[in-house]
PDB file of C-alpha atoms and ligand atoms in Angstrom:
ATOM      1  CA  MET A1273     -15.286  38.481  16.361  1.00  0.00           C
ATOM      2  CA  HIS A1274     -17.817  37.277  13.802  1.00  0.00           C
ATOM      3  CA  GLU A1275     -18.861  40.656  12.531  1.00  0.00           C
ATOM      4  CA  THR A1276     -19.028  39.340   8.977  1.00  0.00           C
ATOM      5  CA  GLY A1277     -21.580  36.670   9.891  1.00  0.00           C
ATOM      6  CA  THR A1278     -21.071  32.929   9.763  1.00  0.00           C
ATOM      7  CA  PRO A1279     -17.580  32.034   8.590  1.00  0.00           C
ATOM      8  CA  ASP A1280     -17.527  30.170   5.306  1.00  0.00           C
ATOM      9  CA  PRO A1281     -13.891  29.249   4.716  1.00  0.00           C
ATOM     10  CA  ASP A1282     -13.390  27.870   1.227  1.00  0.00           C
ATOM     11  CA  THR A1283      -9.704  27.005   1.312  1.00  0.00           C
ATOM     12  CA  PRO A1284      -7.620  25.015   3.818  1.00  0.00           C
ATOM     13  CA  ALA A1285      -5.675  28.177   4.695  1.00  0.00           C
ATOM     14  CA  ASP A1286      -8.940  29.962   5.431  1.00  0.00           C
ATOM     15  CA  LEU A1287     -10.130  27.053   7.517  1.00  0.00           C
ATOM     16  CA  CYS A1288      -6.929  27.203   9.606  1.00  0.00           C
ATOM     17  CA  ALA A1289      -7.314  30.945  10.076  1.00  0.00           C
ATOM     18  CA  TRP A1290     -10.958  30.703  11.138  1.00  0.00           C
ATOM     19  CA  ALA A1291     -10.249  27.738  13.415  1.00  0.00           C
ATOM     20  CA  LYS A1292      -7.506  29.732  15.169  1.00  0.00           C
ATOM     21  CA  THR A1293      -9.783  32.719  15.602  1.00  0.00           C
ATOM     22  CA  TYR A1294     -12.599  30.522  16.840  1.00  0.00           C
ATOM     23  CA  ALA A1295     -10.292  28.723  19.293  1.00  0.00           C
ATOM     24  CA  SER A1296      -9.394  32.034  20.925  1.00  0.00           C
ATOM     25  CA  THR A1297     -13.091  32.517  21.800  1.00  0.00           C
ATOM     26  CA  VAL A1298     -13.480  29.111  23.473  1.00  0.00           C
ATOM     27  CA  ASP A1299     -13.420  29.248  27.272  1.00  0.00           C
ATOM     28  CA  ILE A1300     -10.645  26.742  27.932  1.00  0.00           C
ATOM     29  CA  ASP A1301      -7.196  27.208  29.455  1.00  0.00           C
ATOM     30  CA  VAL A1302      -5.099  26.273  26.425  1.00  0.00           C
ATOM     31  CA  ASP A1303      -1.950  28.183  25.478  1.00  0.00           C
ATOM     32  CA  LEU A1304      -2.724  28.735  21.804  1.00  0.00           C
ATOM     33  CA  ASP A1305       0.835  29.934  21.169  1.00  0.00           C
ATOM     34  CA  ARG A1306       1.808  26.302  21.597  1.00  0.00           C
ATOM     35  CA  VAL A1307      -0.820  24.955  19.221  1.00  0.00           C
ATOM     36  CA  ASP A1308      -0.174  24.562  15.508  1.00  0.00           C
ATOM     37  CA  TRP A1309      -3.013  24.111  13.041  1.00  0.00           C
ATOM     38  CA  GLU A1310      -3.022  21.976   9.923  1.00  0.00           C
ATOM     39  CA  VAL A1311      -5.598  20.795   7.439  1.00  0.00           C
ATOM     40  CA  SER A1312      -5.461  17.273   6.063  1.00  0.00           C
ATOM     41  CA  LYS A1313      -7.023  16.443   2.729  1.00  0.00           C
ATOM     42  CA  ARG A1314      -6.144  12.773   3.082  1.00  0.00           C
ATOM     43  CA  ALA A1315      -7.627  11.799   6.434  1.00  0.00           C
ATOM     44  CA  LYS A1316     -10.553   9.432   6.167  1.00  0.00           C
ATOM     45  CA  ARG A1317     -13.362   9.163   8.656  1.00  0.00           C
ATOM     46  CA  ARG A1318     -11.811  11.146  11.506  1.00  0.00           C
ATOM     47  CA  ALA A1319     -12.936  14.747  11.483  1.00  0.00           C
ATOM     48  CA  GLY A1320      -9.899  15.949  13.403  1.00  0.00           C
ATOM     49  CA  ALA A1321      -6.884  14.893  15.421  1.00  0.00           C
ATOM     50  CA  CYS A1322      -4.568  16.397  18.011  1.00  0.00           C
ATOM     51  CA  ARG A1323      -0.921  15.335  18.092  1.00  0.00           C
ATOM     52  CA  TYR A1324       1.462  16.156  20.905  1.00  0.00           C
ATOM     53  CA  GLN A1325       5.219  16.703  20.659  1.00  0.00           C
ATOM     54  CA  PRO A1326       6.427  16.153  24.254  1.00  0.00           C
ATOM     55  CA  GLY A1327       9.893  17.517  23.467  1.00  0.00           C
ATOM     56  CA  ASP A1328       8.765  21.097  22.978  1.00  0.00           C
ATOM     57  CA  GLU A1329       5.309  20.633  24.525  1.00  0.00           C
ATOM     58  CA  THR A1330       3.490  21.764  21.430  1.00  0.00           C
ATOM     59  CA  CYS A1331       0.296  20.354  19.959  1.00  0.00           C
ATOM     60  CA  THR A1332      -0.726  20.120  16.351  1.00  0.00           C
ATOM     61  CA  ILE A1333      -4.447  20.097  15.684  1.00  0.00           C
ATOM     62  CA  VAL A1334      -5.166  18.529  12.322  1.00  0.00           C
ATOM     63  CA  LEU A1335      -8.532  19.342  10.782  1.00  0.00           C
ATOM     64  CA  THR A1336      -9.936  17.120   8.052  1.00  0.00           C
ATOM     65  CA  TRP A1337     -10.940  19.122   5.008  1.00  0.00           C
ATOM     66  CA  GLN A1338     -13.574  16.667   3.770  1.00  0.00           C
ATOM     67  CA  ALA A1339     -15.174  16.599   7.220  1.00  0.00           C
ATOM     68  CA  TYR A1340     -15.437  20.368   7.218  1.00  0.00           C
ATOM     69  CA  ARG A1341     -16.945  20.259   3.736  1.00  0.00           C
ATOM     70  CA  ALA A1342     -19.386  17.587   4.874  1.00  0.00           C
ATOM     71  CA  PHE A1343     -20.364  19.292   8.165  1.00  0.00           C
ATOM     72  CA  GLY A1344     -20.262  22.969   7.317  1.00  0.00           C
ATOM     73  CA  TRP A1345     -18.748  25.521   9.664  1.00  0.00           C
ATOM     74  CA  ARG A1346     -21.292  25.488  12.476  1.00  0.00           C
ATOM     75  CA  GLN A1347     -21.113  21.745  13.079  1.00  0.00           C
ATOM     76  CA  PHE A1348     -17.369  21.724  12.497  1.00  0.00           C
ATOM     77  CA  THR A1349     -16.841  23.983  15.518  1.00  0.00           C
ATOM     78  CA  ASP A1350     -17.860  20.935  17.627  1.00  0.00           C
ATOM     79  CA  THR A1351     -14.817  19.152  16.226  1.00  0.00           C
ATOM     80  CA  ILE A1352     -12.587  22.150  16.982  1.00  0.00           C
ATOM     81  CA  ARG A1353     -13.758  22.219  20.615  1.00  0.00           C
ATOM     82  CA  HIS A1354     -13.209  18.474  20.903  1.00  0.00           C
ATOM     83  CA  GLU A1355      -9.628  18.793  19.659  1.00  0.00           C
ATOM     84  CA  LEU A1356      -9.044  21.741  22.006  1.00  0.00           C
ATOM     85  CA  VAL A1357      -9.944  19.471  24.938  1.00  0.00           C
ATOM     86  CA  HIS A1358      -7.217  17.097  23.728  1.00  0.00           C
ATOM     87  CA  ALA A1359      -4.778  20.032  23.525  1.00  0.00           C
ATOM     88  CA  TRP A1360      -5.791  21.092  27.045  1.00  0.00           C
ATOM     89  CA  GLU A1361      -5.121  17.581  28.423  1.00  0.00           C
ATOM     90  CA  PHE A1362      -1.776  17.385  26.639  1.00  0.00           C
ATOM     91  CA  GLN A1363      -0.683  20.783  27.931  1.00  0.00           C
ATOM     92  CA  GLN A1364      -1.873  20.189  31.494  1.00  0.00           C
ATOM     93  CA  PHE A1365      -1.140  16.485  31.925  1.00  0.00           C
ATOM     94  CA  GLY A1366       1.175  15.426  29.091  1.00  0.00           C
ATOM     95  CA  GLU A1367      -1.317  12.835  27.863  1.00  0.00           C
ATOM     96  CA  SER A1368      -4.815  12.693  26.471  1.00  0.00           C
ATOM     97  CA  GLY A1369      -7.563  10.170  25.874  1.00  0.00           C
ATOM     98  CA  HIS A1370     -11.337  10.040  26.143  1.00  0.00           C
ATOM     99  CA  GLY A1371     -11.526   9.228  29.865  1.00  0.00           C
ATOM    100  CA  ALA A1372     -13.480  10.813  32.715  1.00  0.00           C
ATOM    101  CA  ARG A1373     -11.320  13.956  32.810  1.00  0.00           C
ATOM    102  CA  PHE A1374     -11.778  14.436  29.079  1.00  0.00           C
ATOM    103  CA  ARG A1375     -15.522  13.844  29.244  1.00  0.00           C
ATOM    104  CA  GLN A1376     -15.986  16.349  32.054  1.00  0.00           C
ATOM    105  CA  LYS A1377     -14.094  19.068  30.208  1.00  0.00           C
ATOM    106  CA  ALA A1378     -15.862  18.259  26.954  1.00  0.00           C
ATOM    107  CA  ALA A1379     -19.222  18.552  28.728  1.00  0.00           C
ATOM    108  CA  GLU A1380     -18.257  22.007  30.066  1.00  0.00           C
ATOM    109  CA  LEU A1381     -17.633  23.132  26.494  1.00  0.00           C
ATOM    110  CA  ASP A1382     -20.598  21.267  25.052  1.00  0.00           C
ATOM    111  CA  ALA A1383     -18.114  19.414  22.868  1.00  0.00           C
ATOM    112  CA  PRO A1384     -18.615  15.853  21.635  1.00  0.00           C
ATOM    113  CA  ARG A1385     -17.103  13.114  23.838  1.00  0.00           C
ATOM    114  CA  HIS A1386     -15.861  11.049  20.930  1.00  0.00           C
ATOM    115  CA  CYS A1387     -13.644  11.958  18.040  1.00  0.00           C
ATOM    116  CA  GLU A1388     -16.169  12.647  15.351  1.00  0.00           C
ATOM    117  CA  THR A1389     -16.296  10.677  12.171  1.00  0.00           C
ATOM    118  CA  PHE A1390     -17.826  11.674   8.922  1.00  0.00           C
ATOM    119  CA  SER A1391     -19.165   9.701   6.006  1.00  0.00           C
ATOM    120  CA  GLU A1392     -17.644   9.744   2.582  1.00  0.00           C
ATOM    121  CA  PRO A1393     -19.502  12.136   0.343  1.00  0.00           C
ATOM    122  CA  ARG A1394     -21.512  10.852  -2.621  1.00  0.00           C
ATOM    123  CA  TYR A1395     -19.891  13.292  -5.017  1.00  0.00           C
ATOM    124  CA  VAL A1396     -16.567  15.030  -5.159  1.00  0.00           C
ATOM    125  CA  LEU A1397     -15.871  18.091  -7.297  1.00  0.00           C
ATOM    126  CA  ARG A1398     -12.243  18.205  -8.448  1.00  0.00           C
ATOM    127  CA  CYS A1399     -10.462  21.068 -10.142  1.00  0.00           C
ATOM    128  CA  SER A1400      -9.356  20.245 -13.693  1.00  0.00           C
ATOM    129  CA  ALA A1401      -6.209  22.411 -13.537  1.00  0.00           C
ATOM    130  CA  SER A1402      -3.157  20.184 -13.181  1.00  0.00           C
ATOM    131  CA  ASP A1403      -1.485  22.440 -10.615  1.00  0.00           C
ATOM    132  CA  CYS A1404      -4.554  22.883  -8.414  1.00  0.00           C
ATOM    133  CA  ASP A1405      -5.714  20.354  -5.828  1.00  0.00           C
ATOM    134  CA  TRP A1406      -9.056  21.953  -4.967  1.00  0.00           C
ATOM    135  CA  ARG A1407     -11.764  19.453  -4.098  1.00  0.00           C
ATOM    136  CA  ALA A1408     -15.192  19.803  -2.608  1.00  0.00           C
ATOM    137  CA  ALA A1409     -17.453  17.112  -1.191  1.00  0.00           C
ATOM    138  CA  ARG A1410     -21.163  16.998  -1.890  1.00  0.00           C
ATOM    139  CA  HIS A1411     -23.758  14.667  -0.406  1.00  0.00           C
ATOM    140  CA  ARG A1412     -26.602  15.698  -2.663  1.00  0.00           C
ATOM    141  CA  ALA A1413     -27.026  16.143  -6.380  1.00  0.00           C
ATOM    142  CA  SER A1414     -27.205  19.923  -6.151  1.00  0.00           C
ATOM    143  CA  ASN A1415     -26.868  22.153  -9.212  1.00  0.00           C
ATOM    144  CA  PRO A1416     -23.039  22.287  -9.084  1.00  0.00           C
ATOM    145  CA  VAL A1417     -23.174  18.463  -9.269  1.00  0.00           C
ATOM    146  CA  LYS A1418     -25.800  18.212 -12.005  1.00  0.00           C
ATOM    147  CA  GLN A1419     -24.787  21.212 -14.119  1.00  0.00           C
ATOM    148  CA  PRO A1420     -21.058  21.747 -13.570  1.00  0.00           C
ATOM    149  CA  ALA A1421     -20.705  23.669 -16.818  1.00  0.00           C
ATOM    150  CA  ASP A1422     -23.426  26.112 -15.824  1.00  0.00           C
ATOM    151  CA  GLY A1423     -21.125  28.857 -14.570  1.00  0.00           C
ATOM    152  CA  TYR A1424     -19.665  26.971 -11.596  1.00  0.00           C
ATOM    153  CA  ARG A1425     -15.904  27.090 -11.021  1.00  0.00           C
ATOM    154  CA  CYS A1426     -13.097  25.790  -8.846  1.00  0.00           C
ATOM    155  CA  GLY A1427     -13.157  27.549  -5.481  1.00  0.00           C
ATOM    156  CA  VAL A1428      -9.447  28.369  -5.671  1.00  0.00           C
ATOM    157  CA  CYS A1429      -8.339  29.078  -9.237  1.00  0.00           C
ATOM    158  CA  GLN A1430     -11.672  29.520 -11.022  1.00  0.00           C
ATOM    159  CA  SER A1431     -10.940  26.743 -13.513  1.00  0.00           C
ATOM    160  CA  ARG A1432     -13.603  24.283 -14.596  1.00  0.00           C
ATOM    161  CA  TYR A1433     -14.001  21.217 -12.416  1.00  0.00           C
ATOM    162  CA  VAL A1434     -14.866  17.546 -12.822  1.00  0.00           C
ATOM    163  CA  VAL A1435     -17.581  15.857 -10.796  1.00  0.00           C
ATOM    164  CA  GLU A1436     -16.990  12.302  -9.627  1.00  0.00           C
ATOM    165  CA  HIS A1437     -19.618   9.872  -8.371  1.00  0.00           C
ATOM    166  CA  VAL A1438     -17.513   8.419  -5.576  1.00  0.00           C
ATOM    167  CA  ASP A1439     -18.926   4.872  -5.483  1.00  0.00           C
ATOM    168  CA  SER A1440     -18.575   4.166  -9.188  1.00  0.00           C
ATOM    169  CA  GLY A1441     -15.740   6.510 -10.146  1.00  0.00           C
ATOM    170  CA  GLU A1442     -17.883   7.856 -13.011  1.00  0.00           C
ATOM    171  CA  THR A1443     -17.028  11.444 -13.847  1.00  0.00           C
ATOM    172  CA  TRP A1444     -18.627  14.235 -15.871  1.00  0.00           C
ATOM    173  CA  ARG A1445     -18.171  17.892 -16.708  1.00  0.00           C
ATOM    174  CA  THR A1446     -21.567  18.785 -18.152  1.00  0.00           C
ATOM    175  CA  GLU A1447     -25.245  18.269 -17.445  1.00  0.00           C
ATOM    176  CA  LYS A1448     -25.385  15.844 -20.366  1.00  0.00           C
ATOM    177  CA  GLY A1449     -22.522  13.865 -18.861  1.00  0.00           C
ATOM    178  CA  TYR A1450     -24.348  13.771 -15.553  1.00  0.00           C
ATOM    179  CA  GLN A1451     -27.480  12.395 -17.197  1.00  0.00           C
ATOM    180  CA  GLN A1452     -25.501   9.789 -19.141  1.00  0.00           C
ATOM    181  CA  ALA A1453     -23.660   8.611 -16.042  1.00  0.00           C
ATOM    182  CA  ARG A1454     -26.900   8.451 -14.151  1.00  0.00           C
ATOM    183  CA  ALA A1455     -28.589   6.421 -16.904  1.00  0.00           C
ATOM    184  CA  GLU A1456     -25.642   4.036 -17.243  1.00  0.00           C
ATOM    185  CA  LEU A1457     -25.429   3.344 -13.549  1.00  0.00           C
ATOM    186  CA  GLY A1458     -29.156   2.767 -13.134  1.00  0.00           C
ATOM    187  CA  ASP A1459     -29.743   0.998  -9.842  1.00  0.00           C
ATOM    188  CA  ASP A1460     -26.091   1.395  -8.863  1.00  0.00           C
ATOM    189  CA  TRP A1461     -26.552   5.151  -8.584  1.00  0.00           C
TER     190      TRP A1461
HETATM  191 ZN1   ZN B1345     -10.809  12.699  20.485  1.00  0.00          ZN
HETATM  192 ZN1   ZN B1346      -8.481  25.034  -9.246  1.00  0.00          ZN
END
C-alpha cells in the first residue's frame, strides 16, 4: 500500500486521497462507500471532525489542513483513526460521542480518545497568485520562512509566496524583509 514510502500529500486533494487509502488499511468495520472525505482550510483548533447525515446514513470526515501541516502525515493518521471511530459509531449506532464504547474502540485502534486539537502555527506561507489559495503552516523559522526568495515556491502553482508572522501580521517576501520584520518586532517576535 505504501510502496512509495511515507505519504507526503501537499494539496488538500492529495490529503483526501491518502486518507481514503489509509482508511482502507485500518482494521475497523466501517463501510467506506458511505464515507465522504473533505479538507477544511478554515477549521481552527480541531484537527478533524465527522458529520453524520441520518437521512442517507452517510458520514463526512472533515480533515483540517492546518492540522495536517502542523502534525505531518504520521501523526495525522491518529486523527484519521479517531474520526473513523466516530464513523463506525454513526454507522453502527446512529450516534457518536466520546463515551465508553468510543474509548474502547479507540483503544483497539490505538487512536486518541479525544478529538485532537492543534496550535496555530507561528508562520504561514501564502501563495501570492490571486487565483491560488495555497497556504502552509510553519512552527519554526526554517529556510523557507527566512529566505522565501531563495528558490522556494508555492506548493501548487509554483508562484512566489508571502510569509506572515501570525501573531503580528507582519509579512515579507525576502530574507531582507524577514530580518527587518524581526528587528522591528524585537521582543514581540
Ligand atoms: Zn472525536
Ligand atoms: Zn500558488
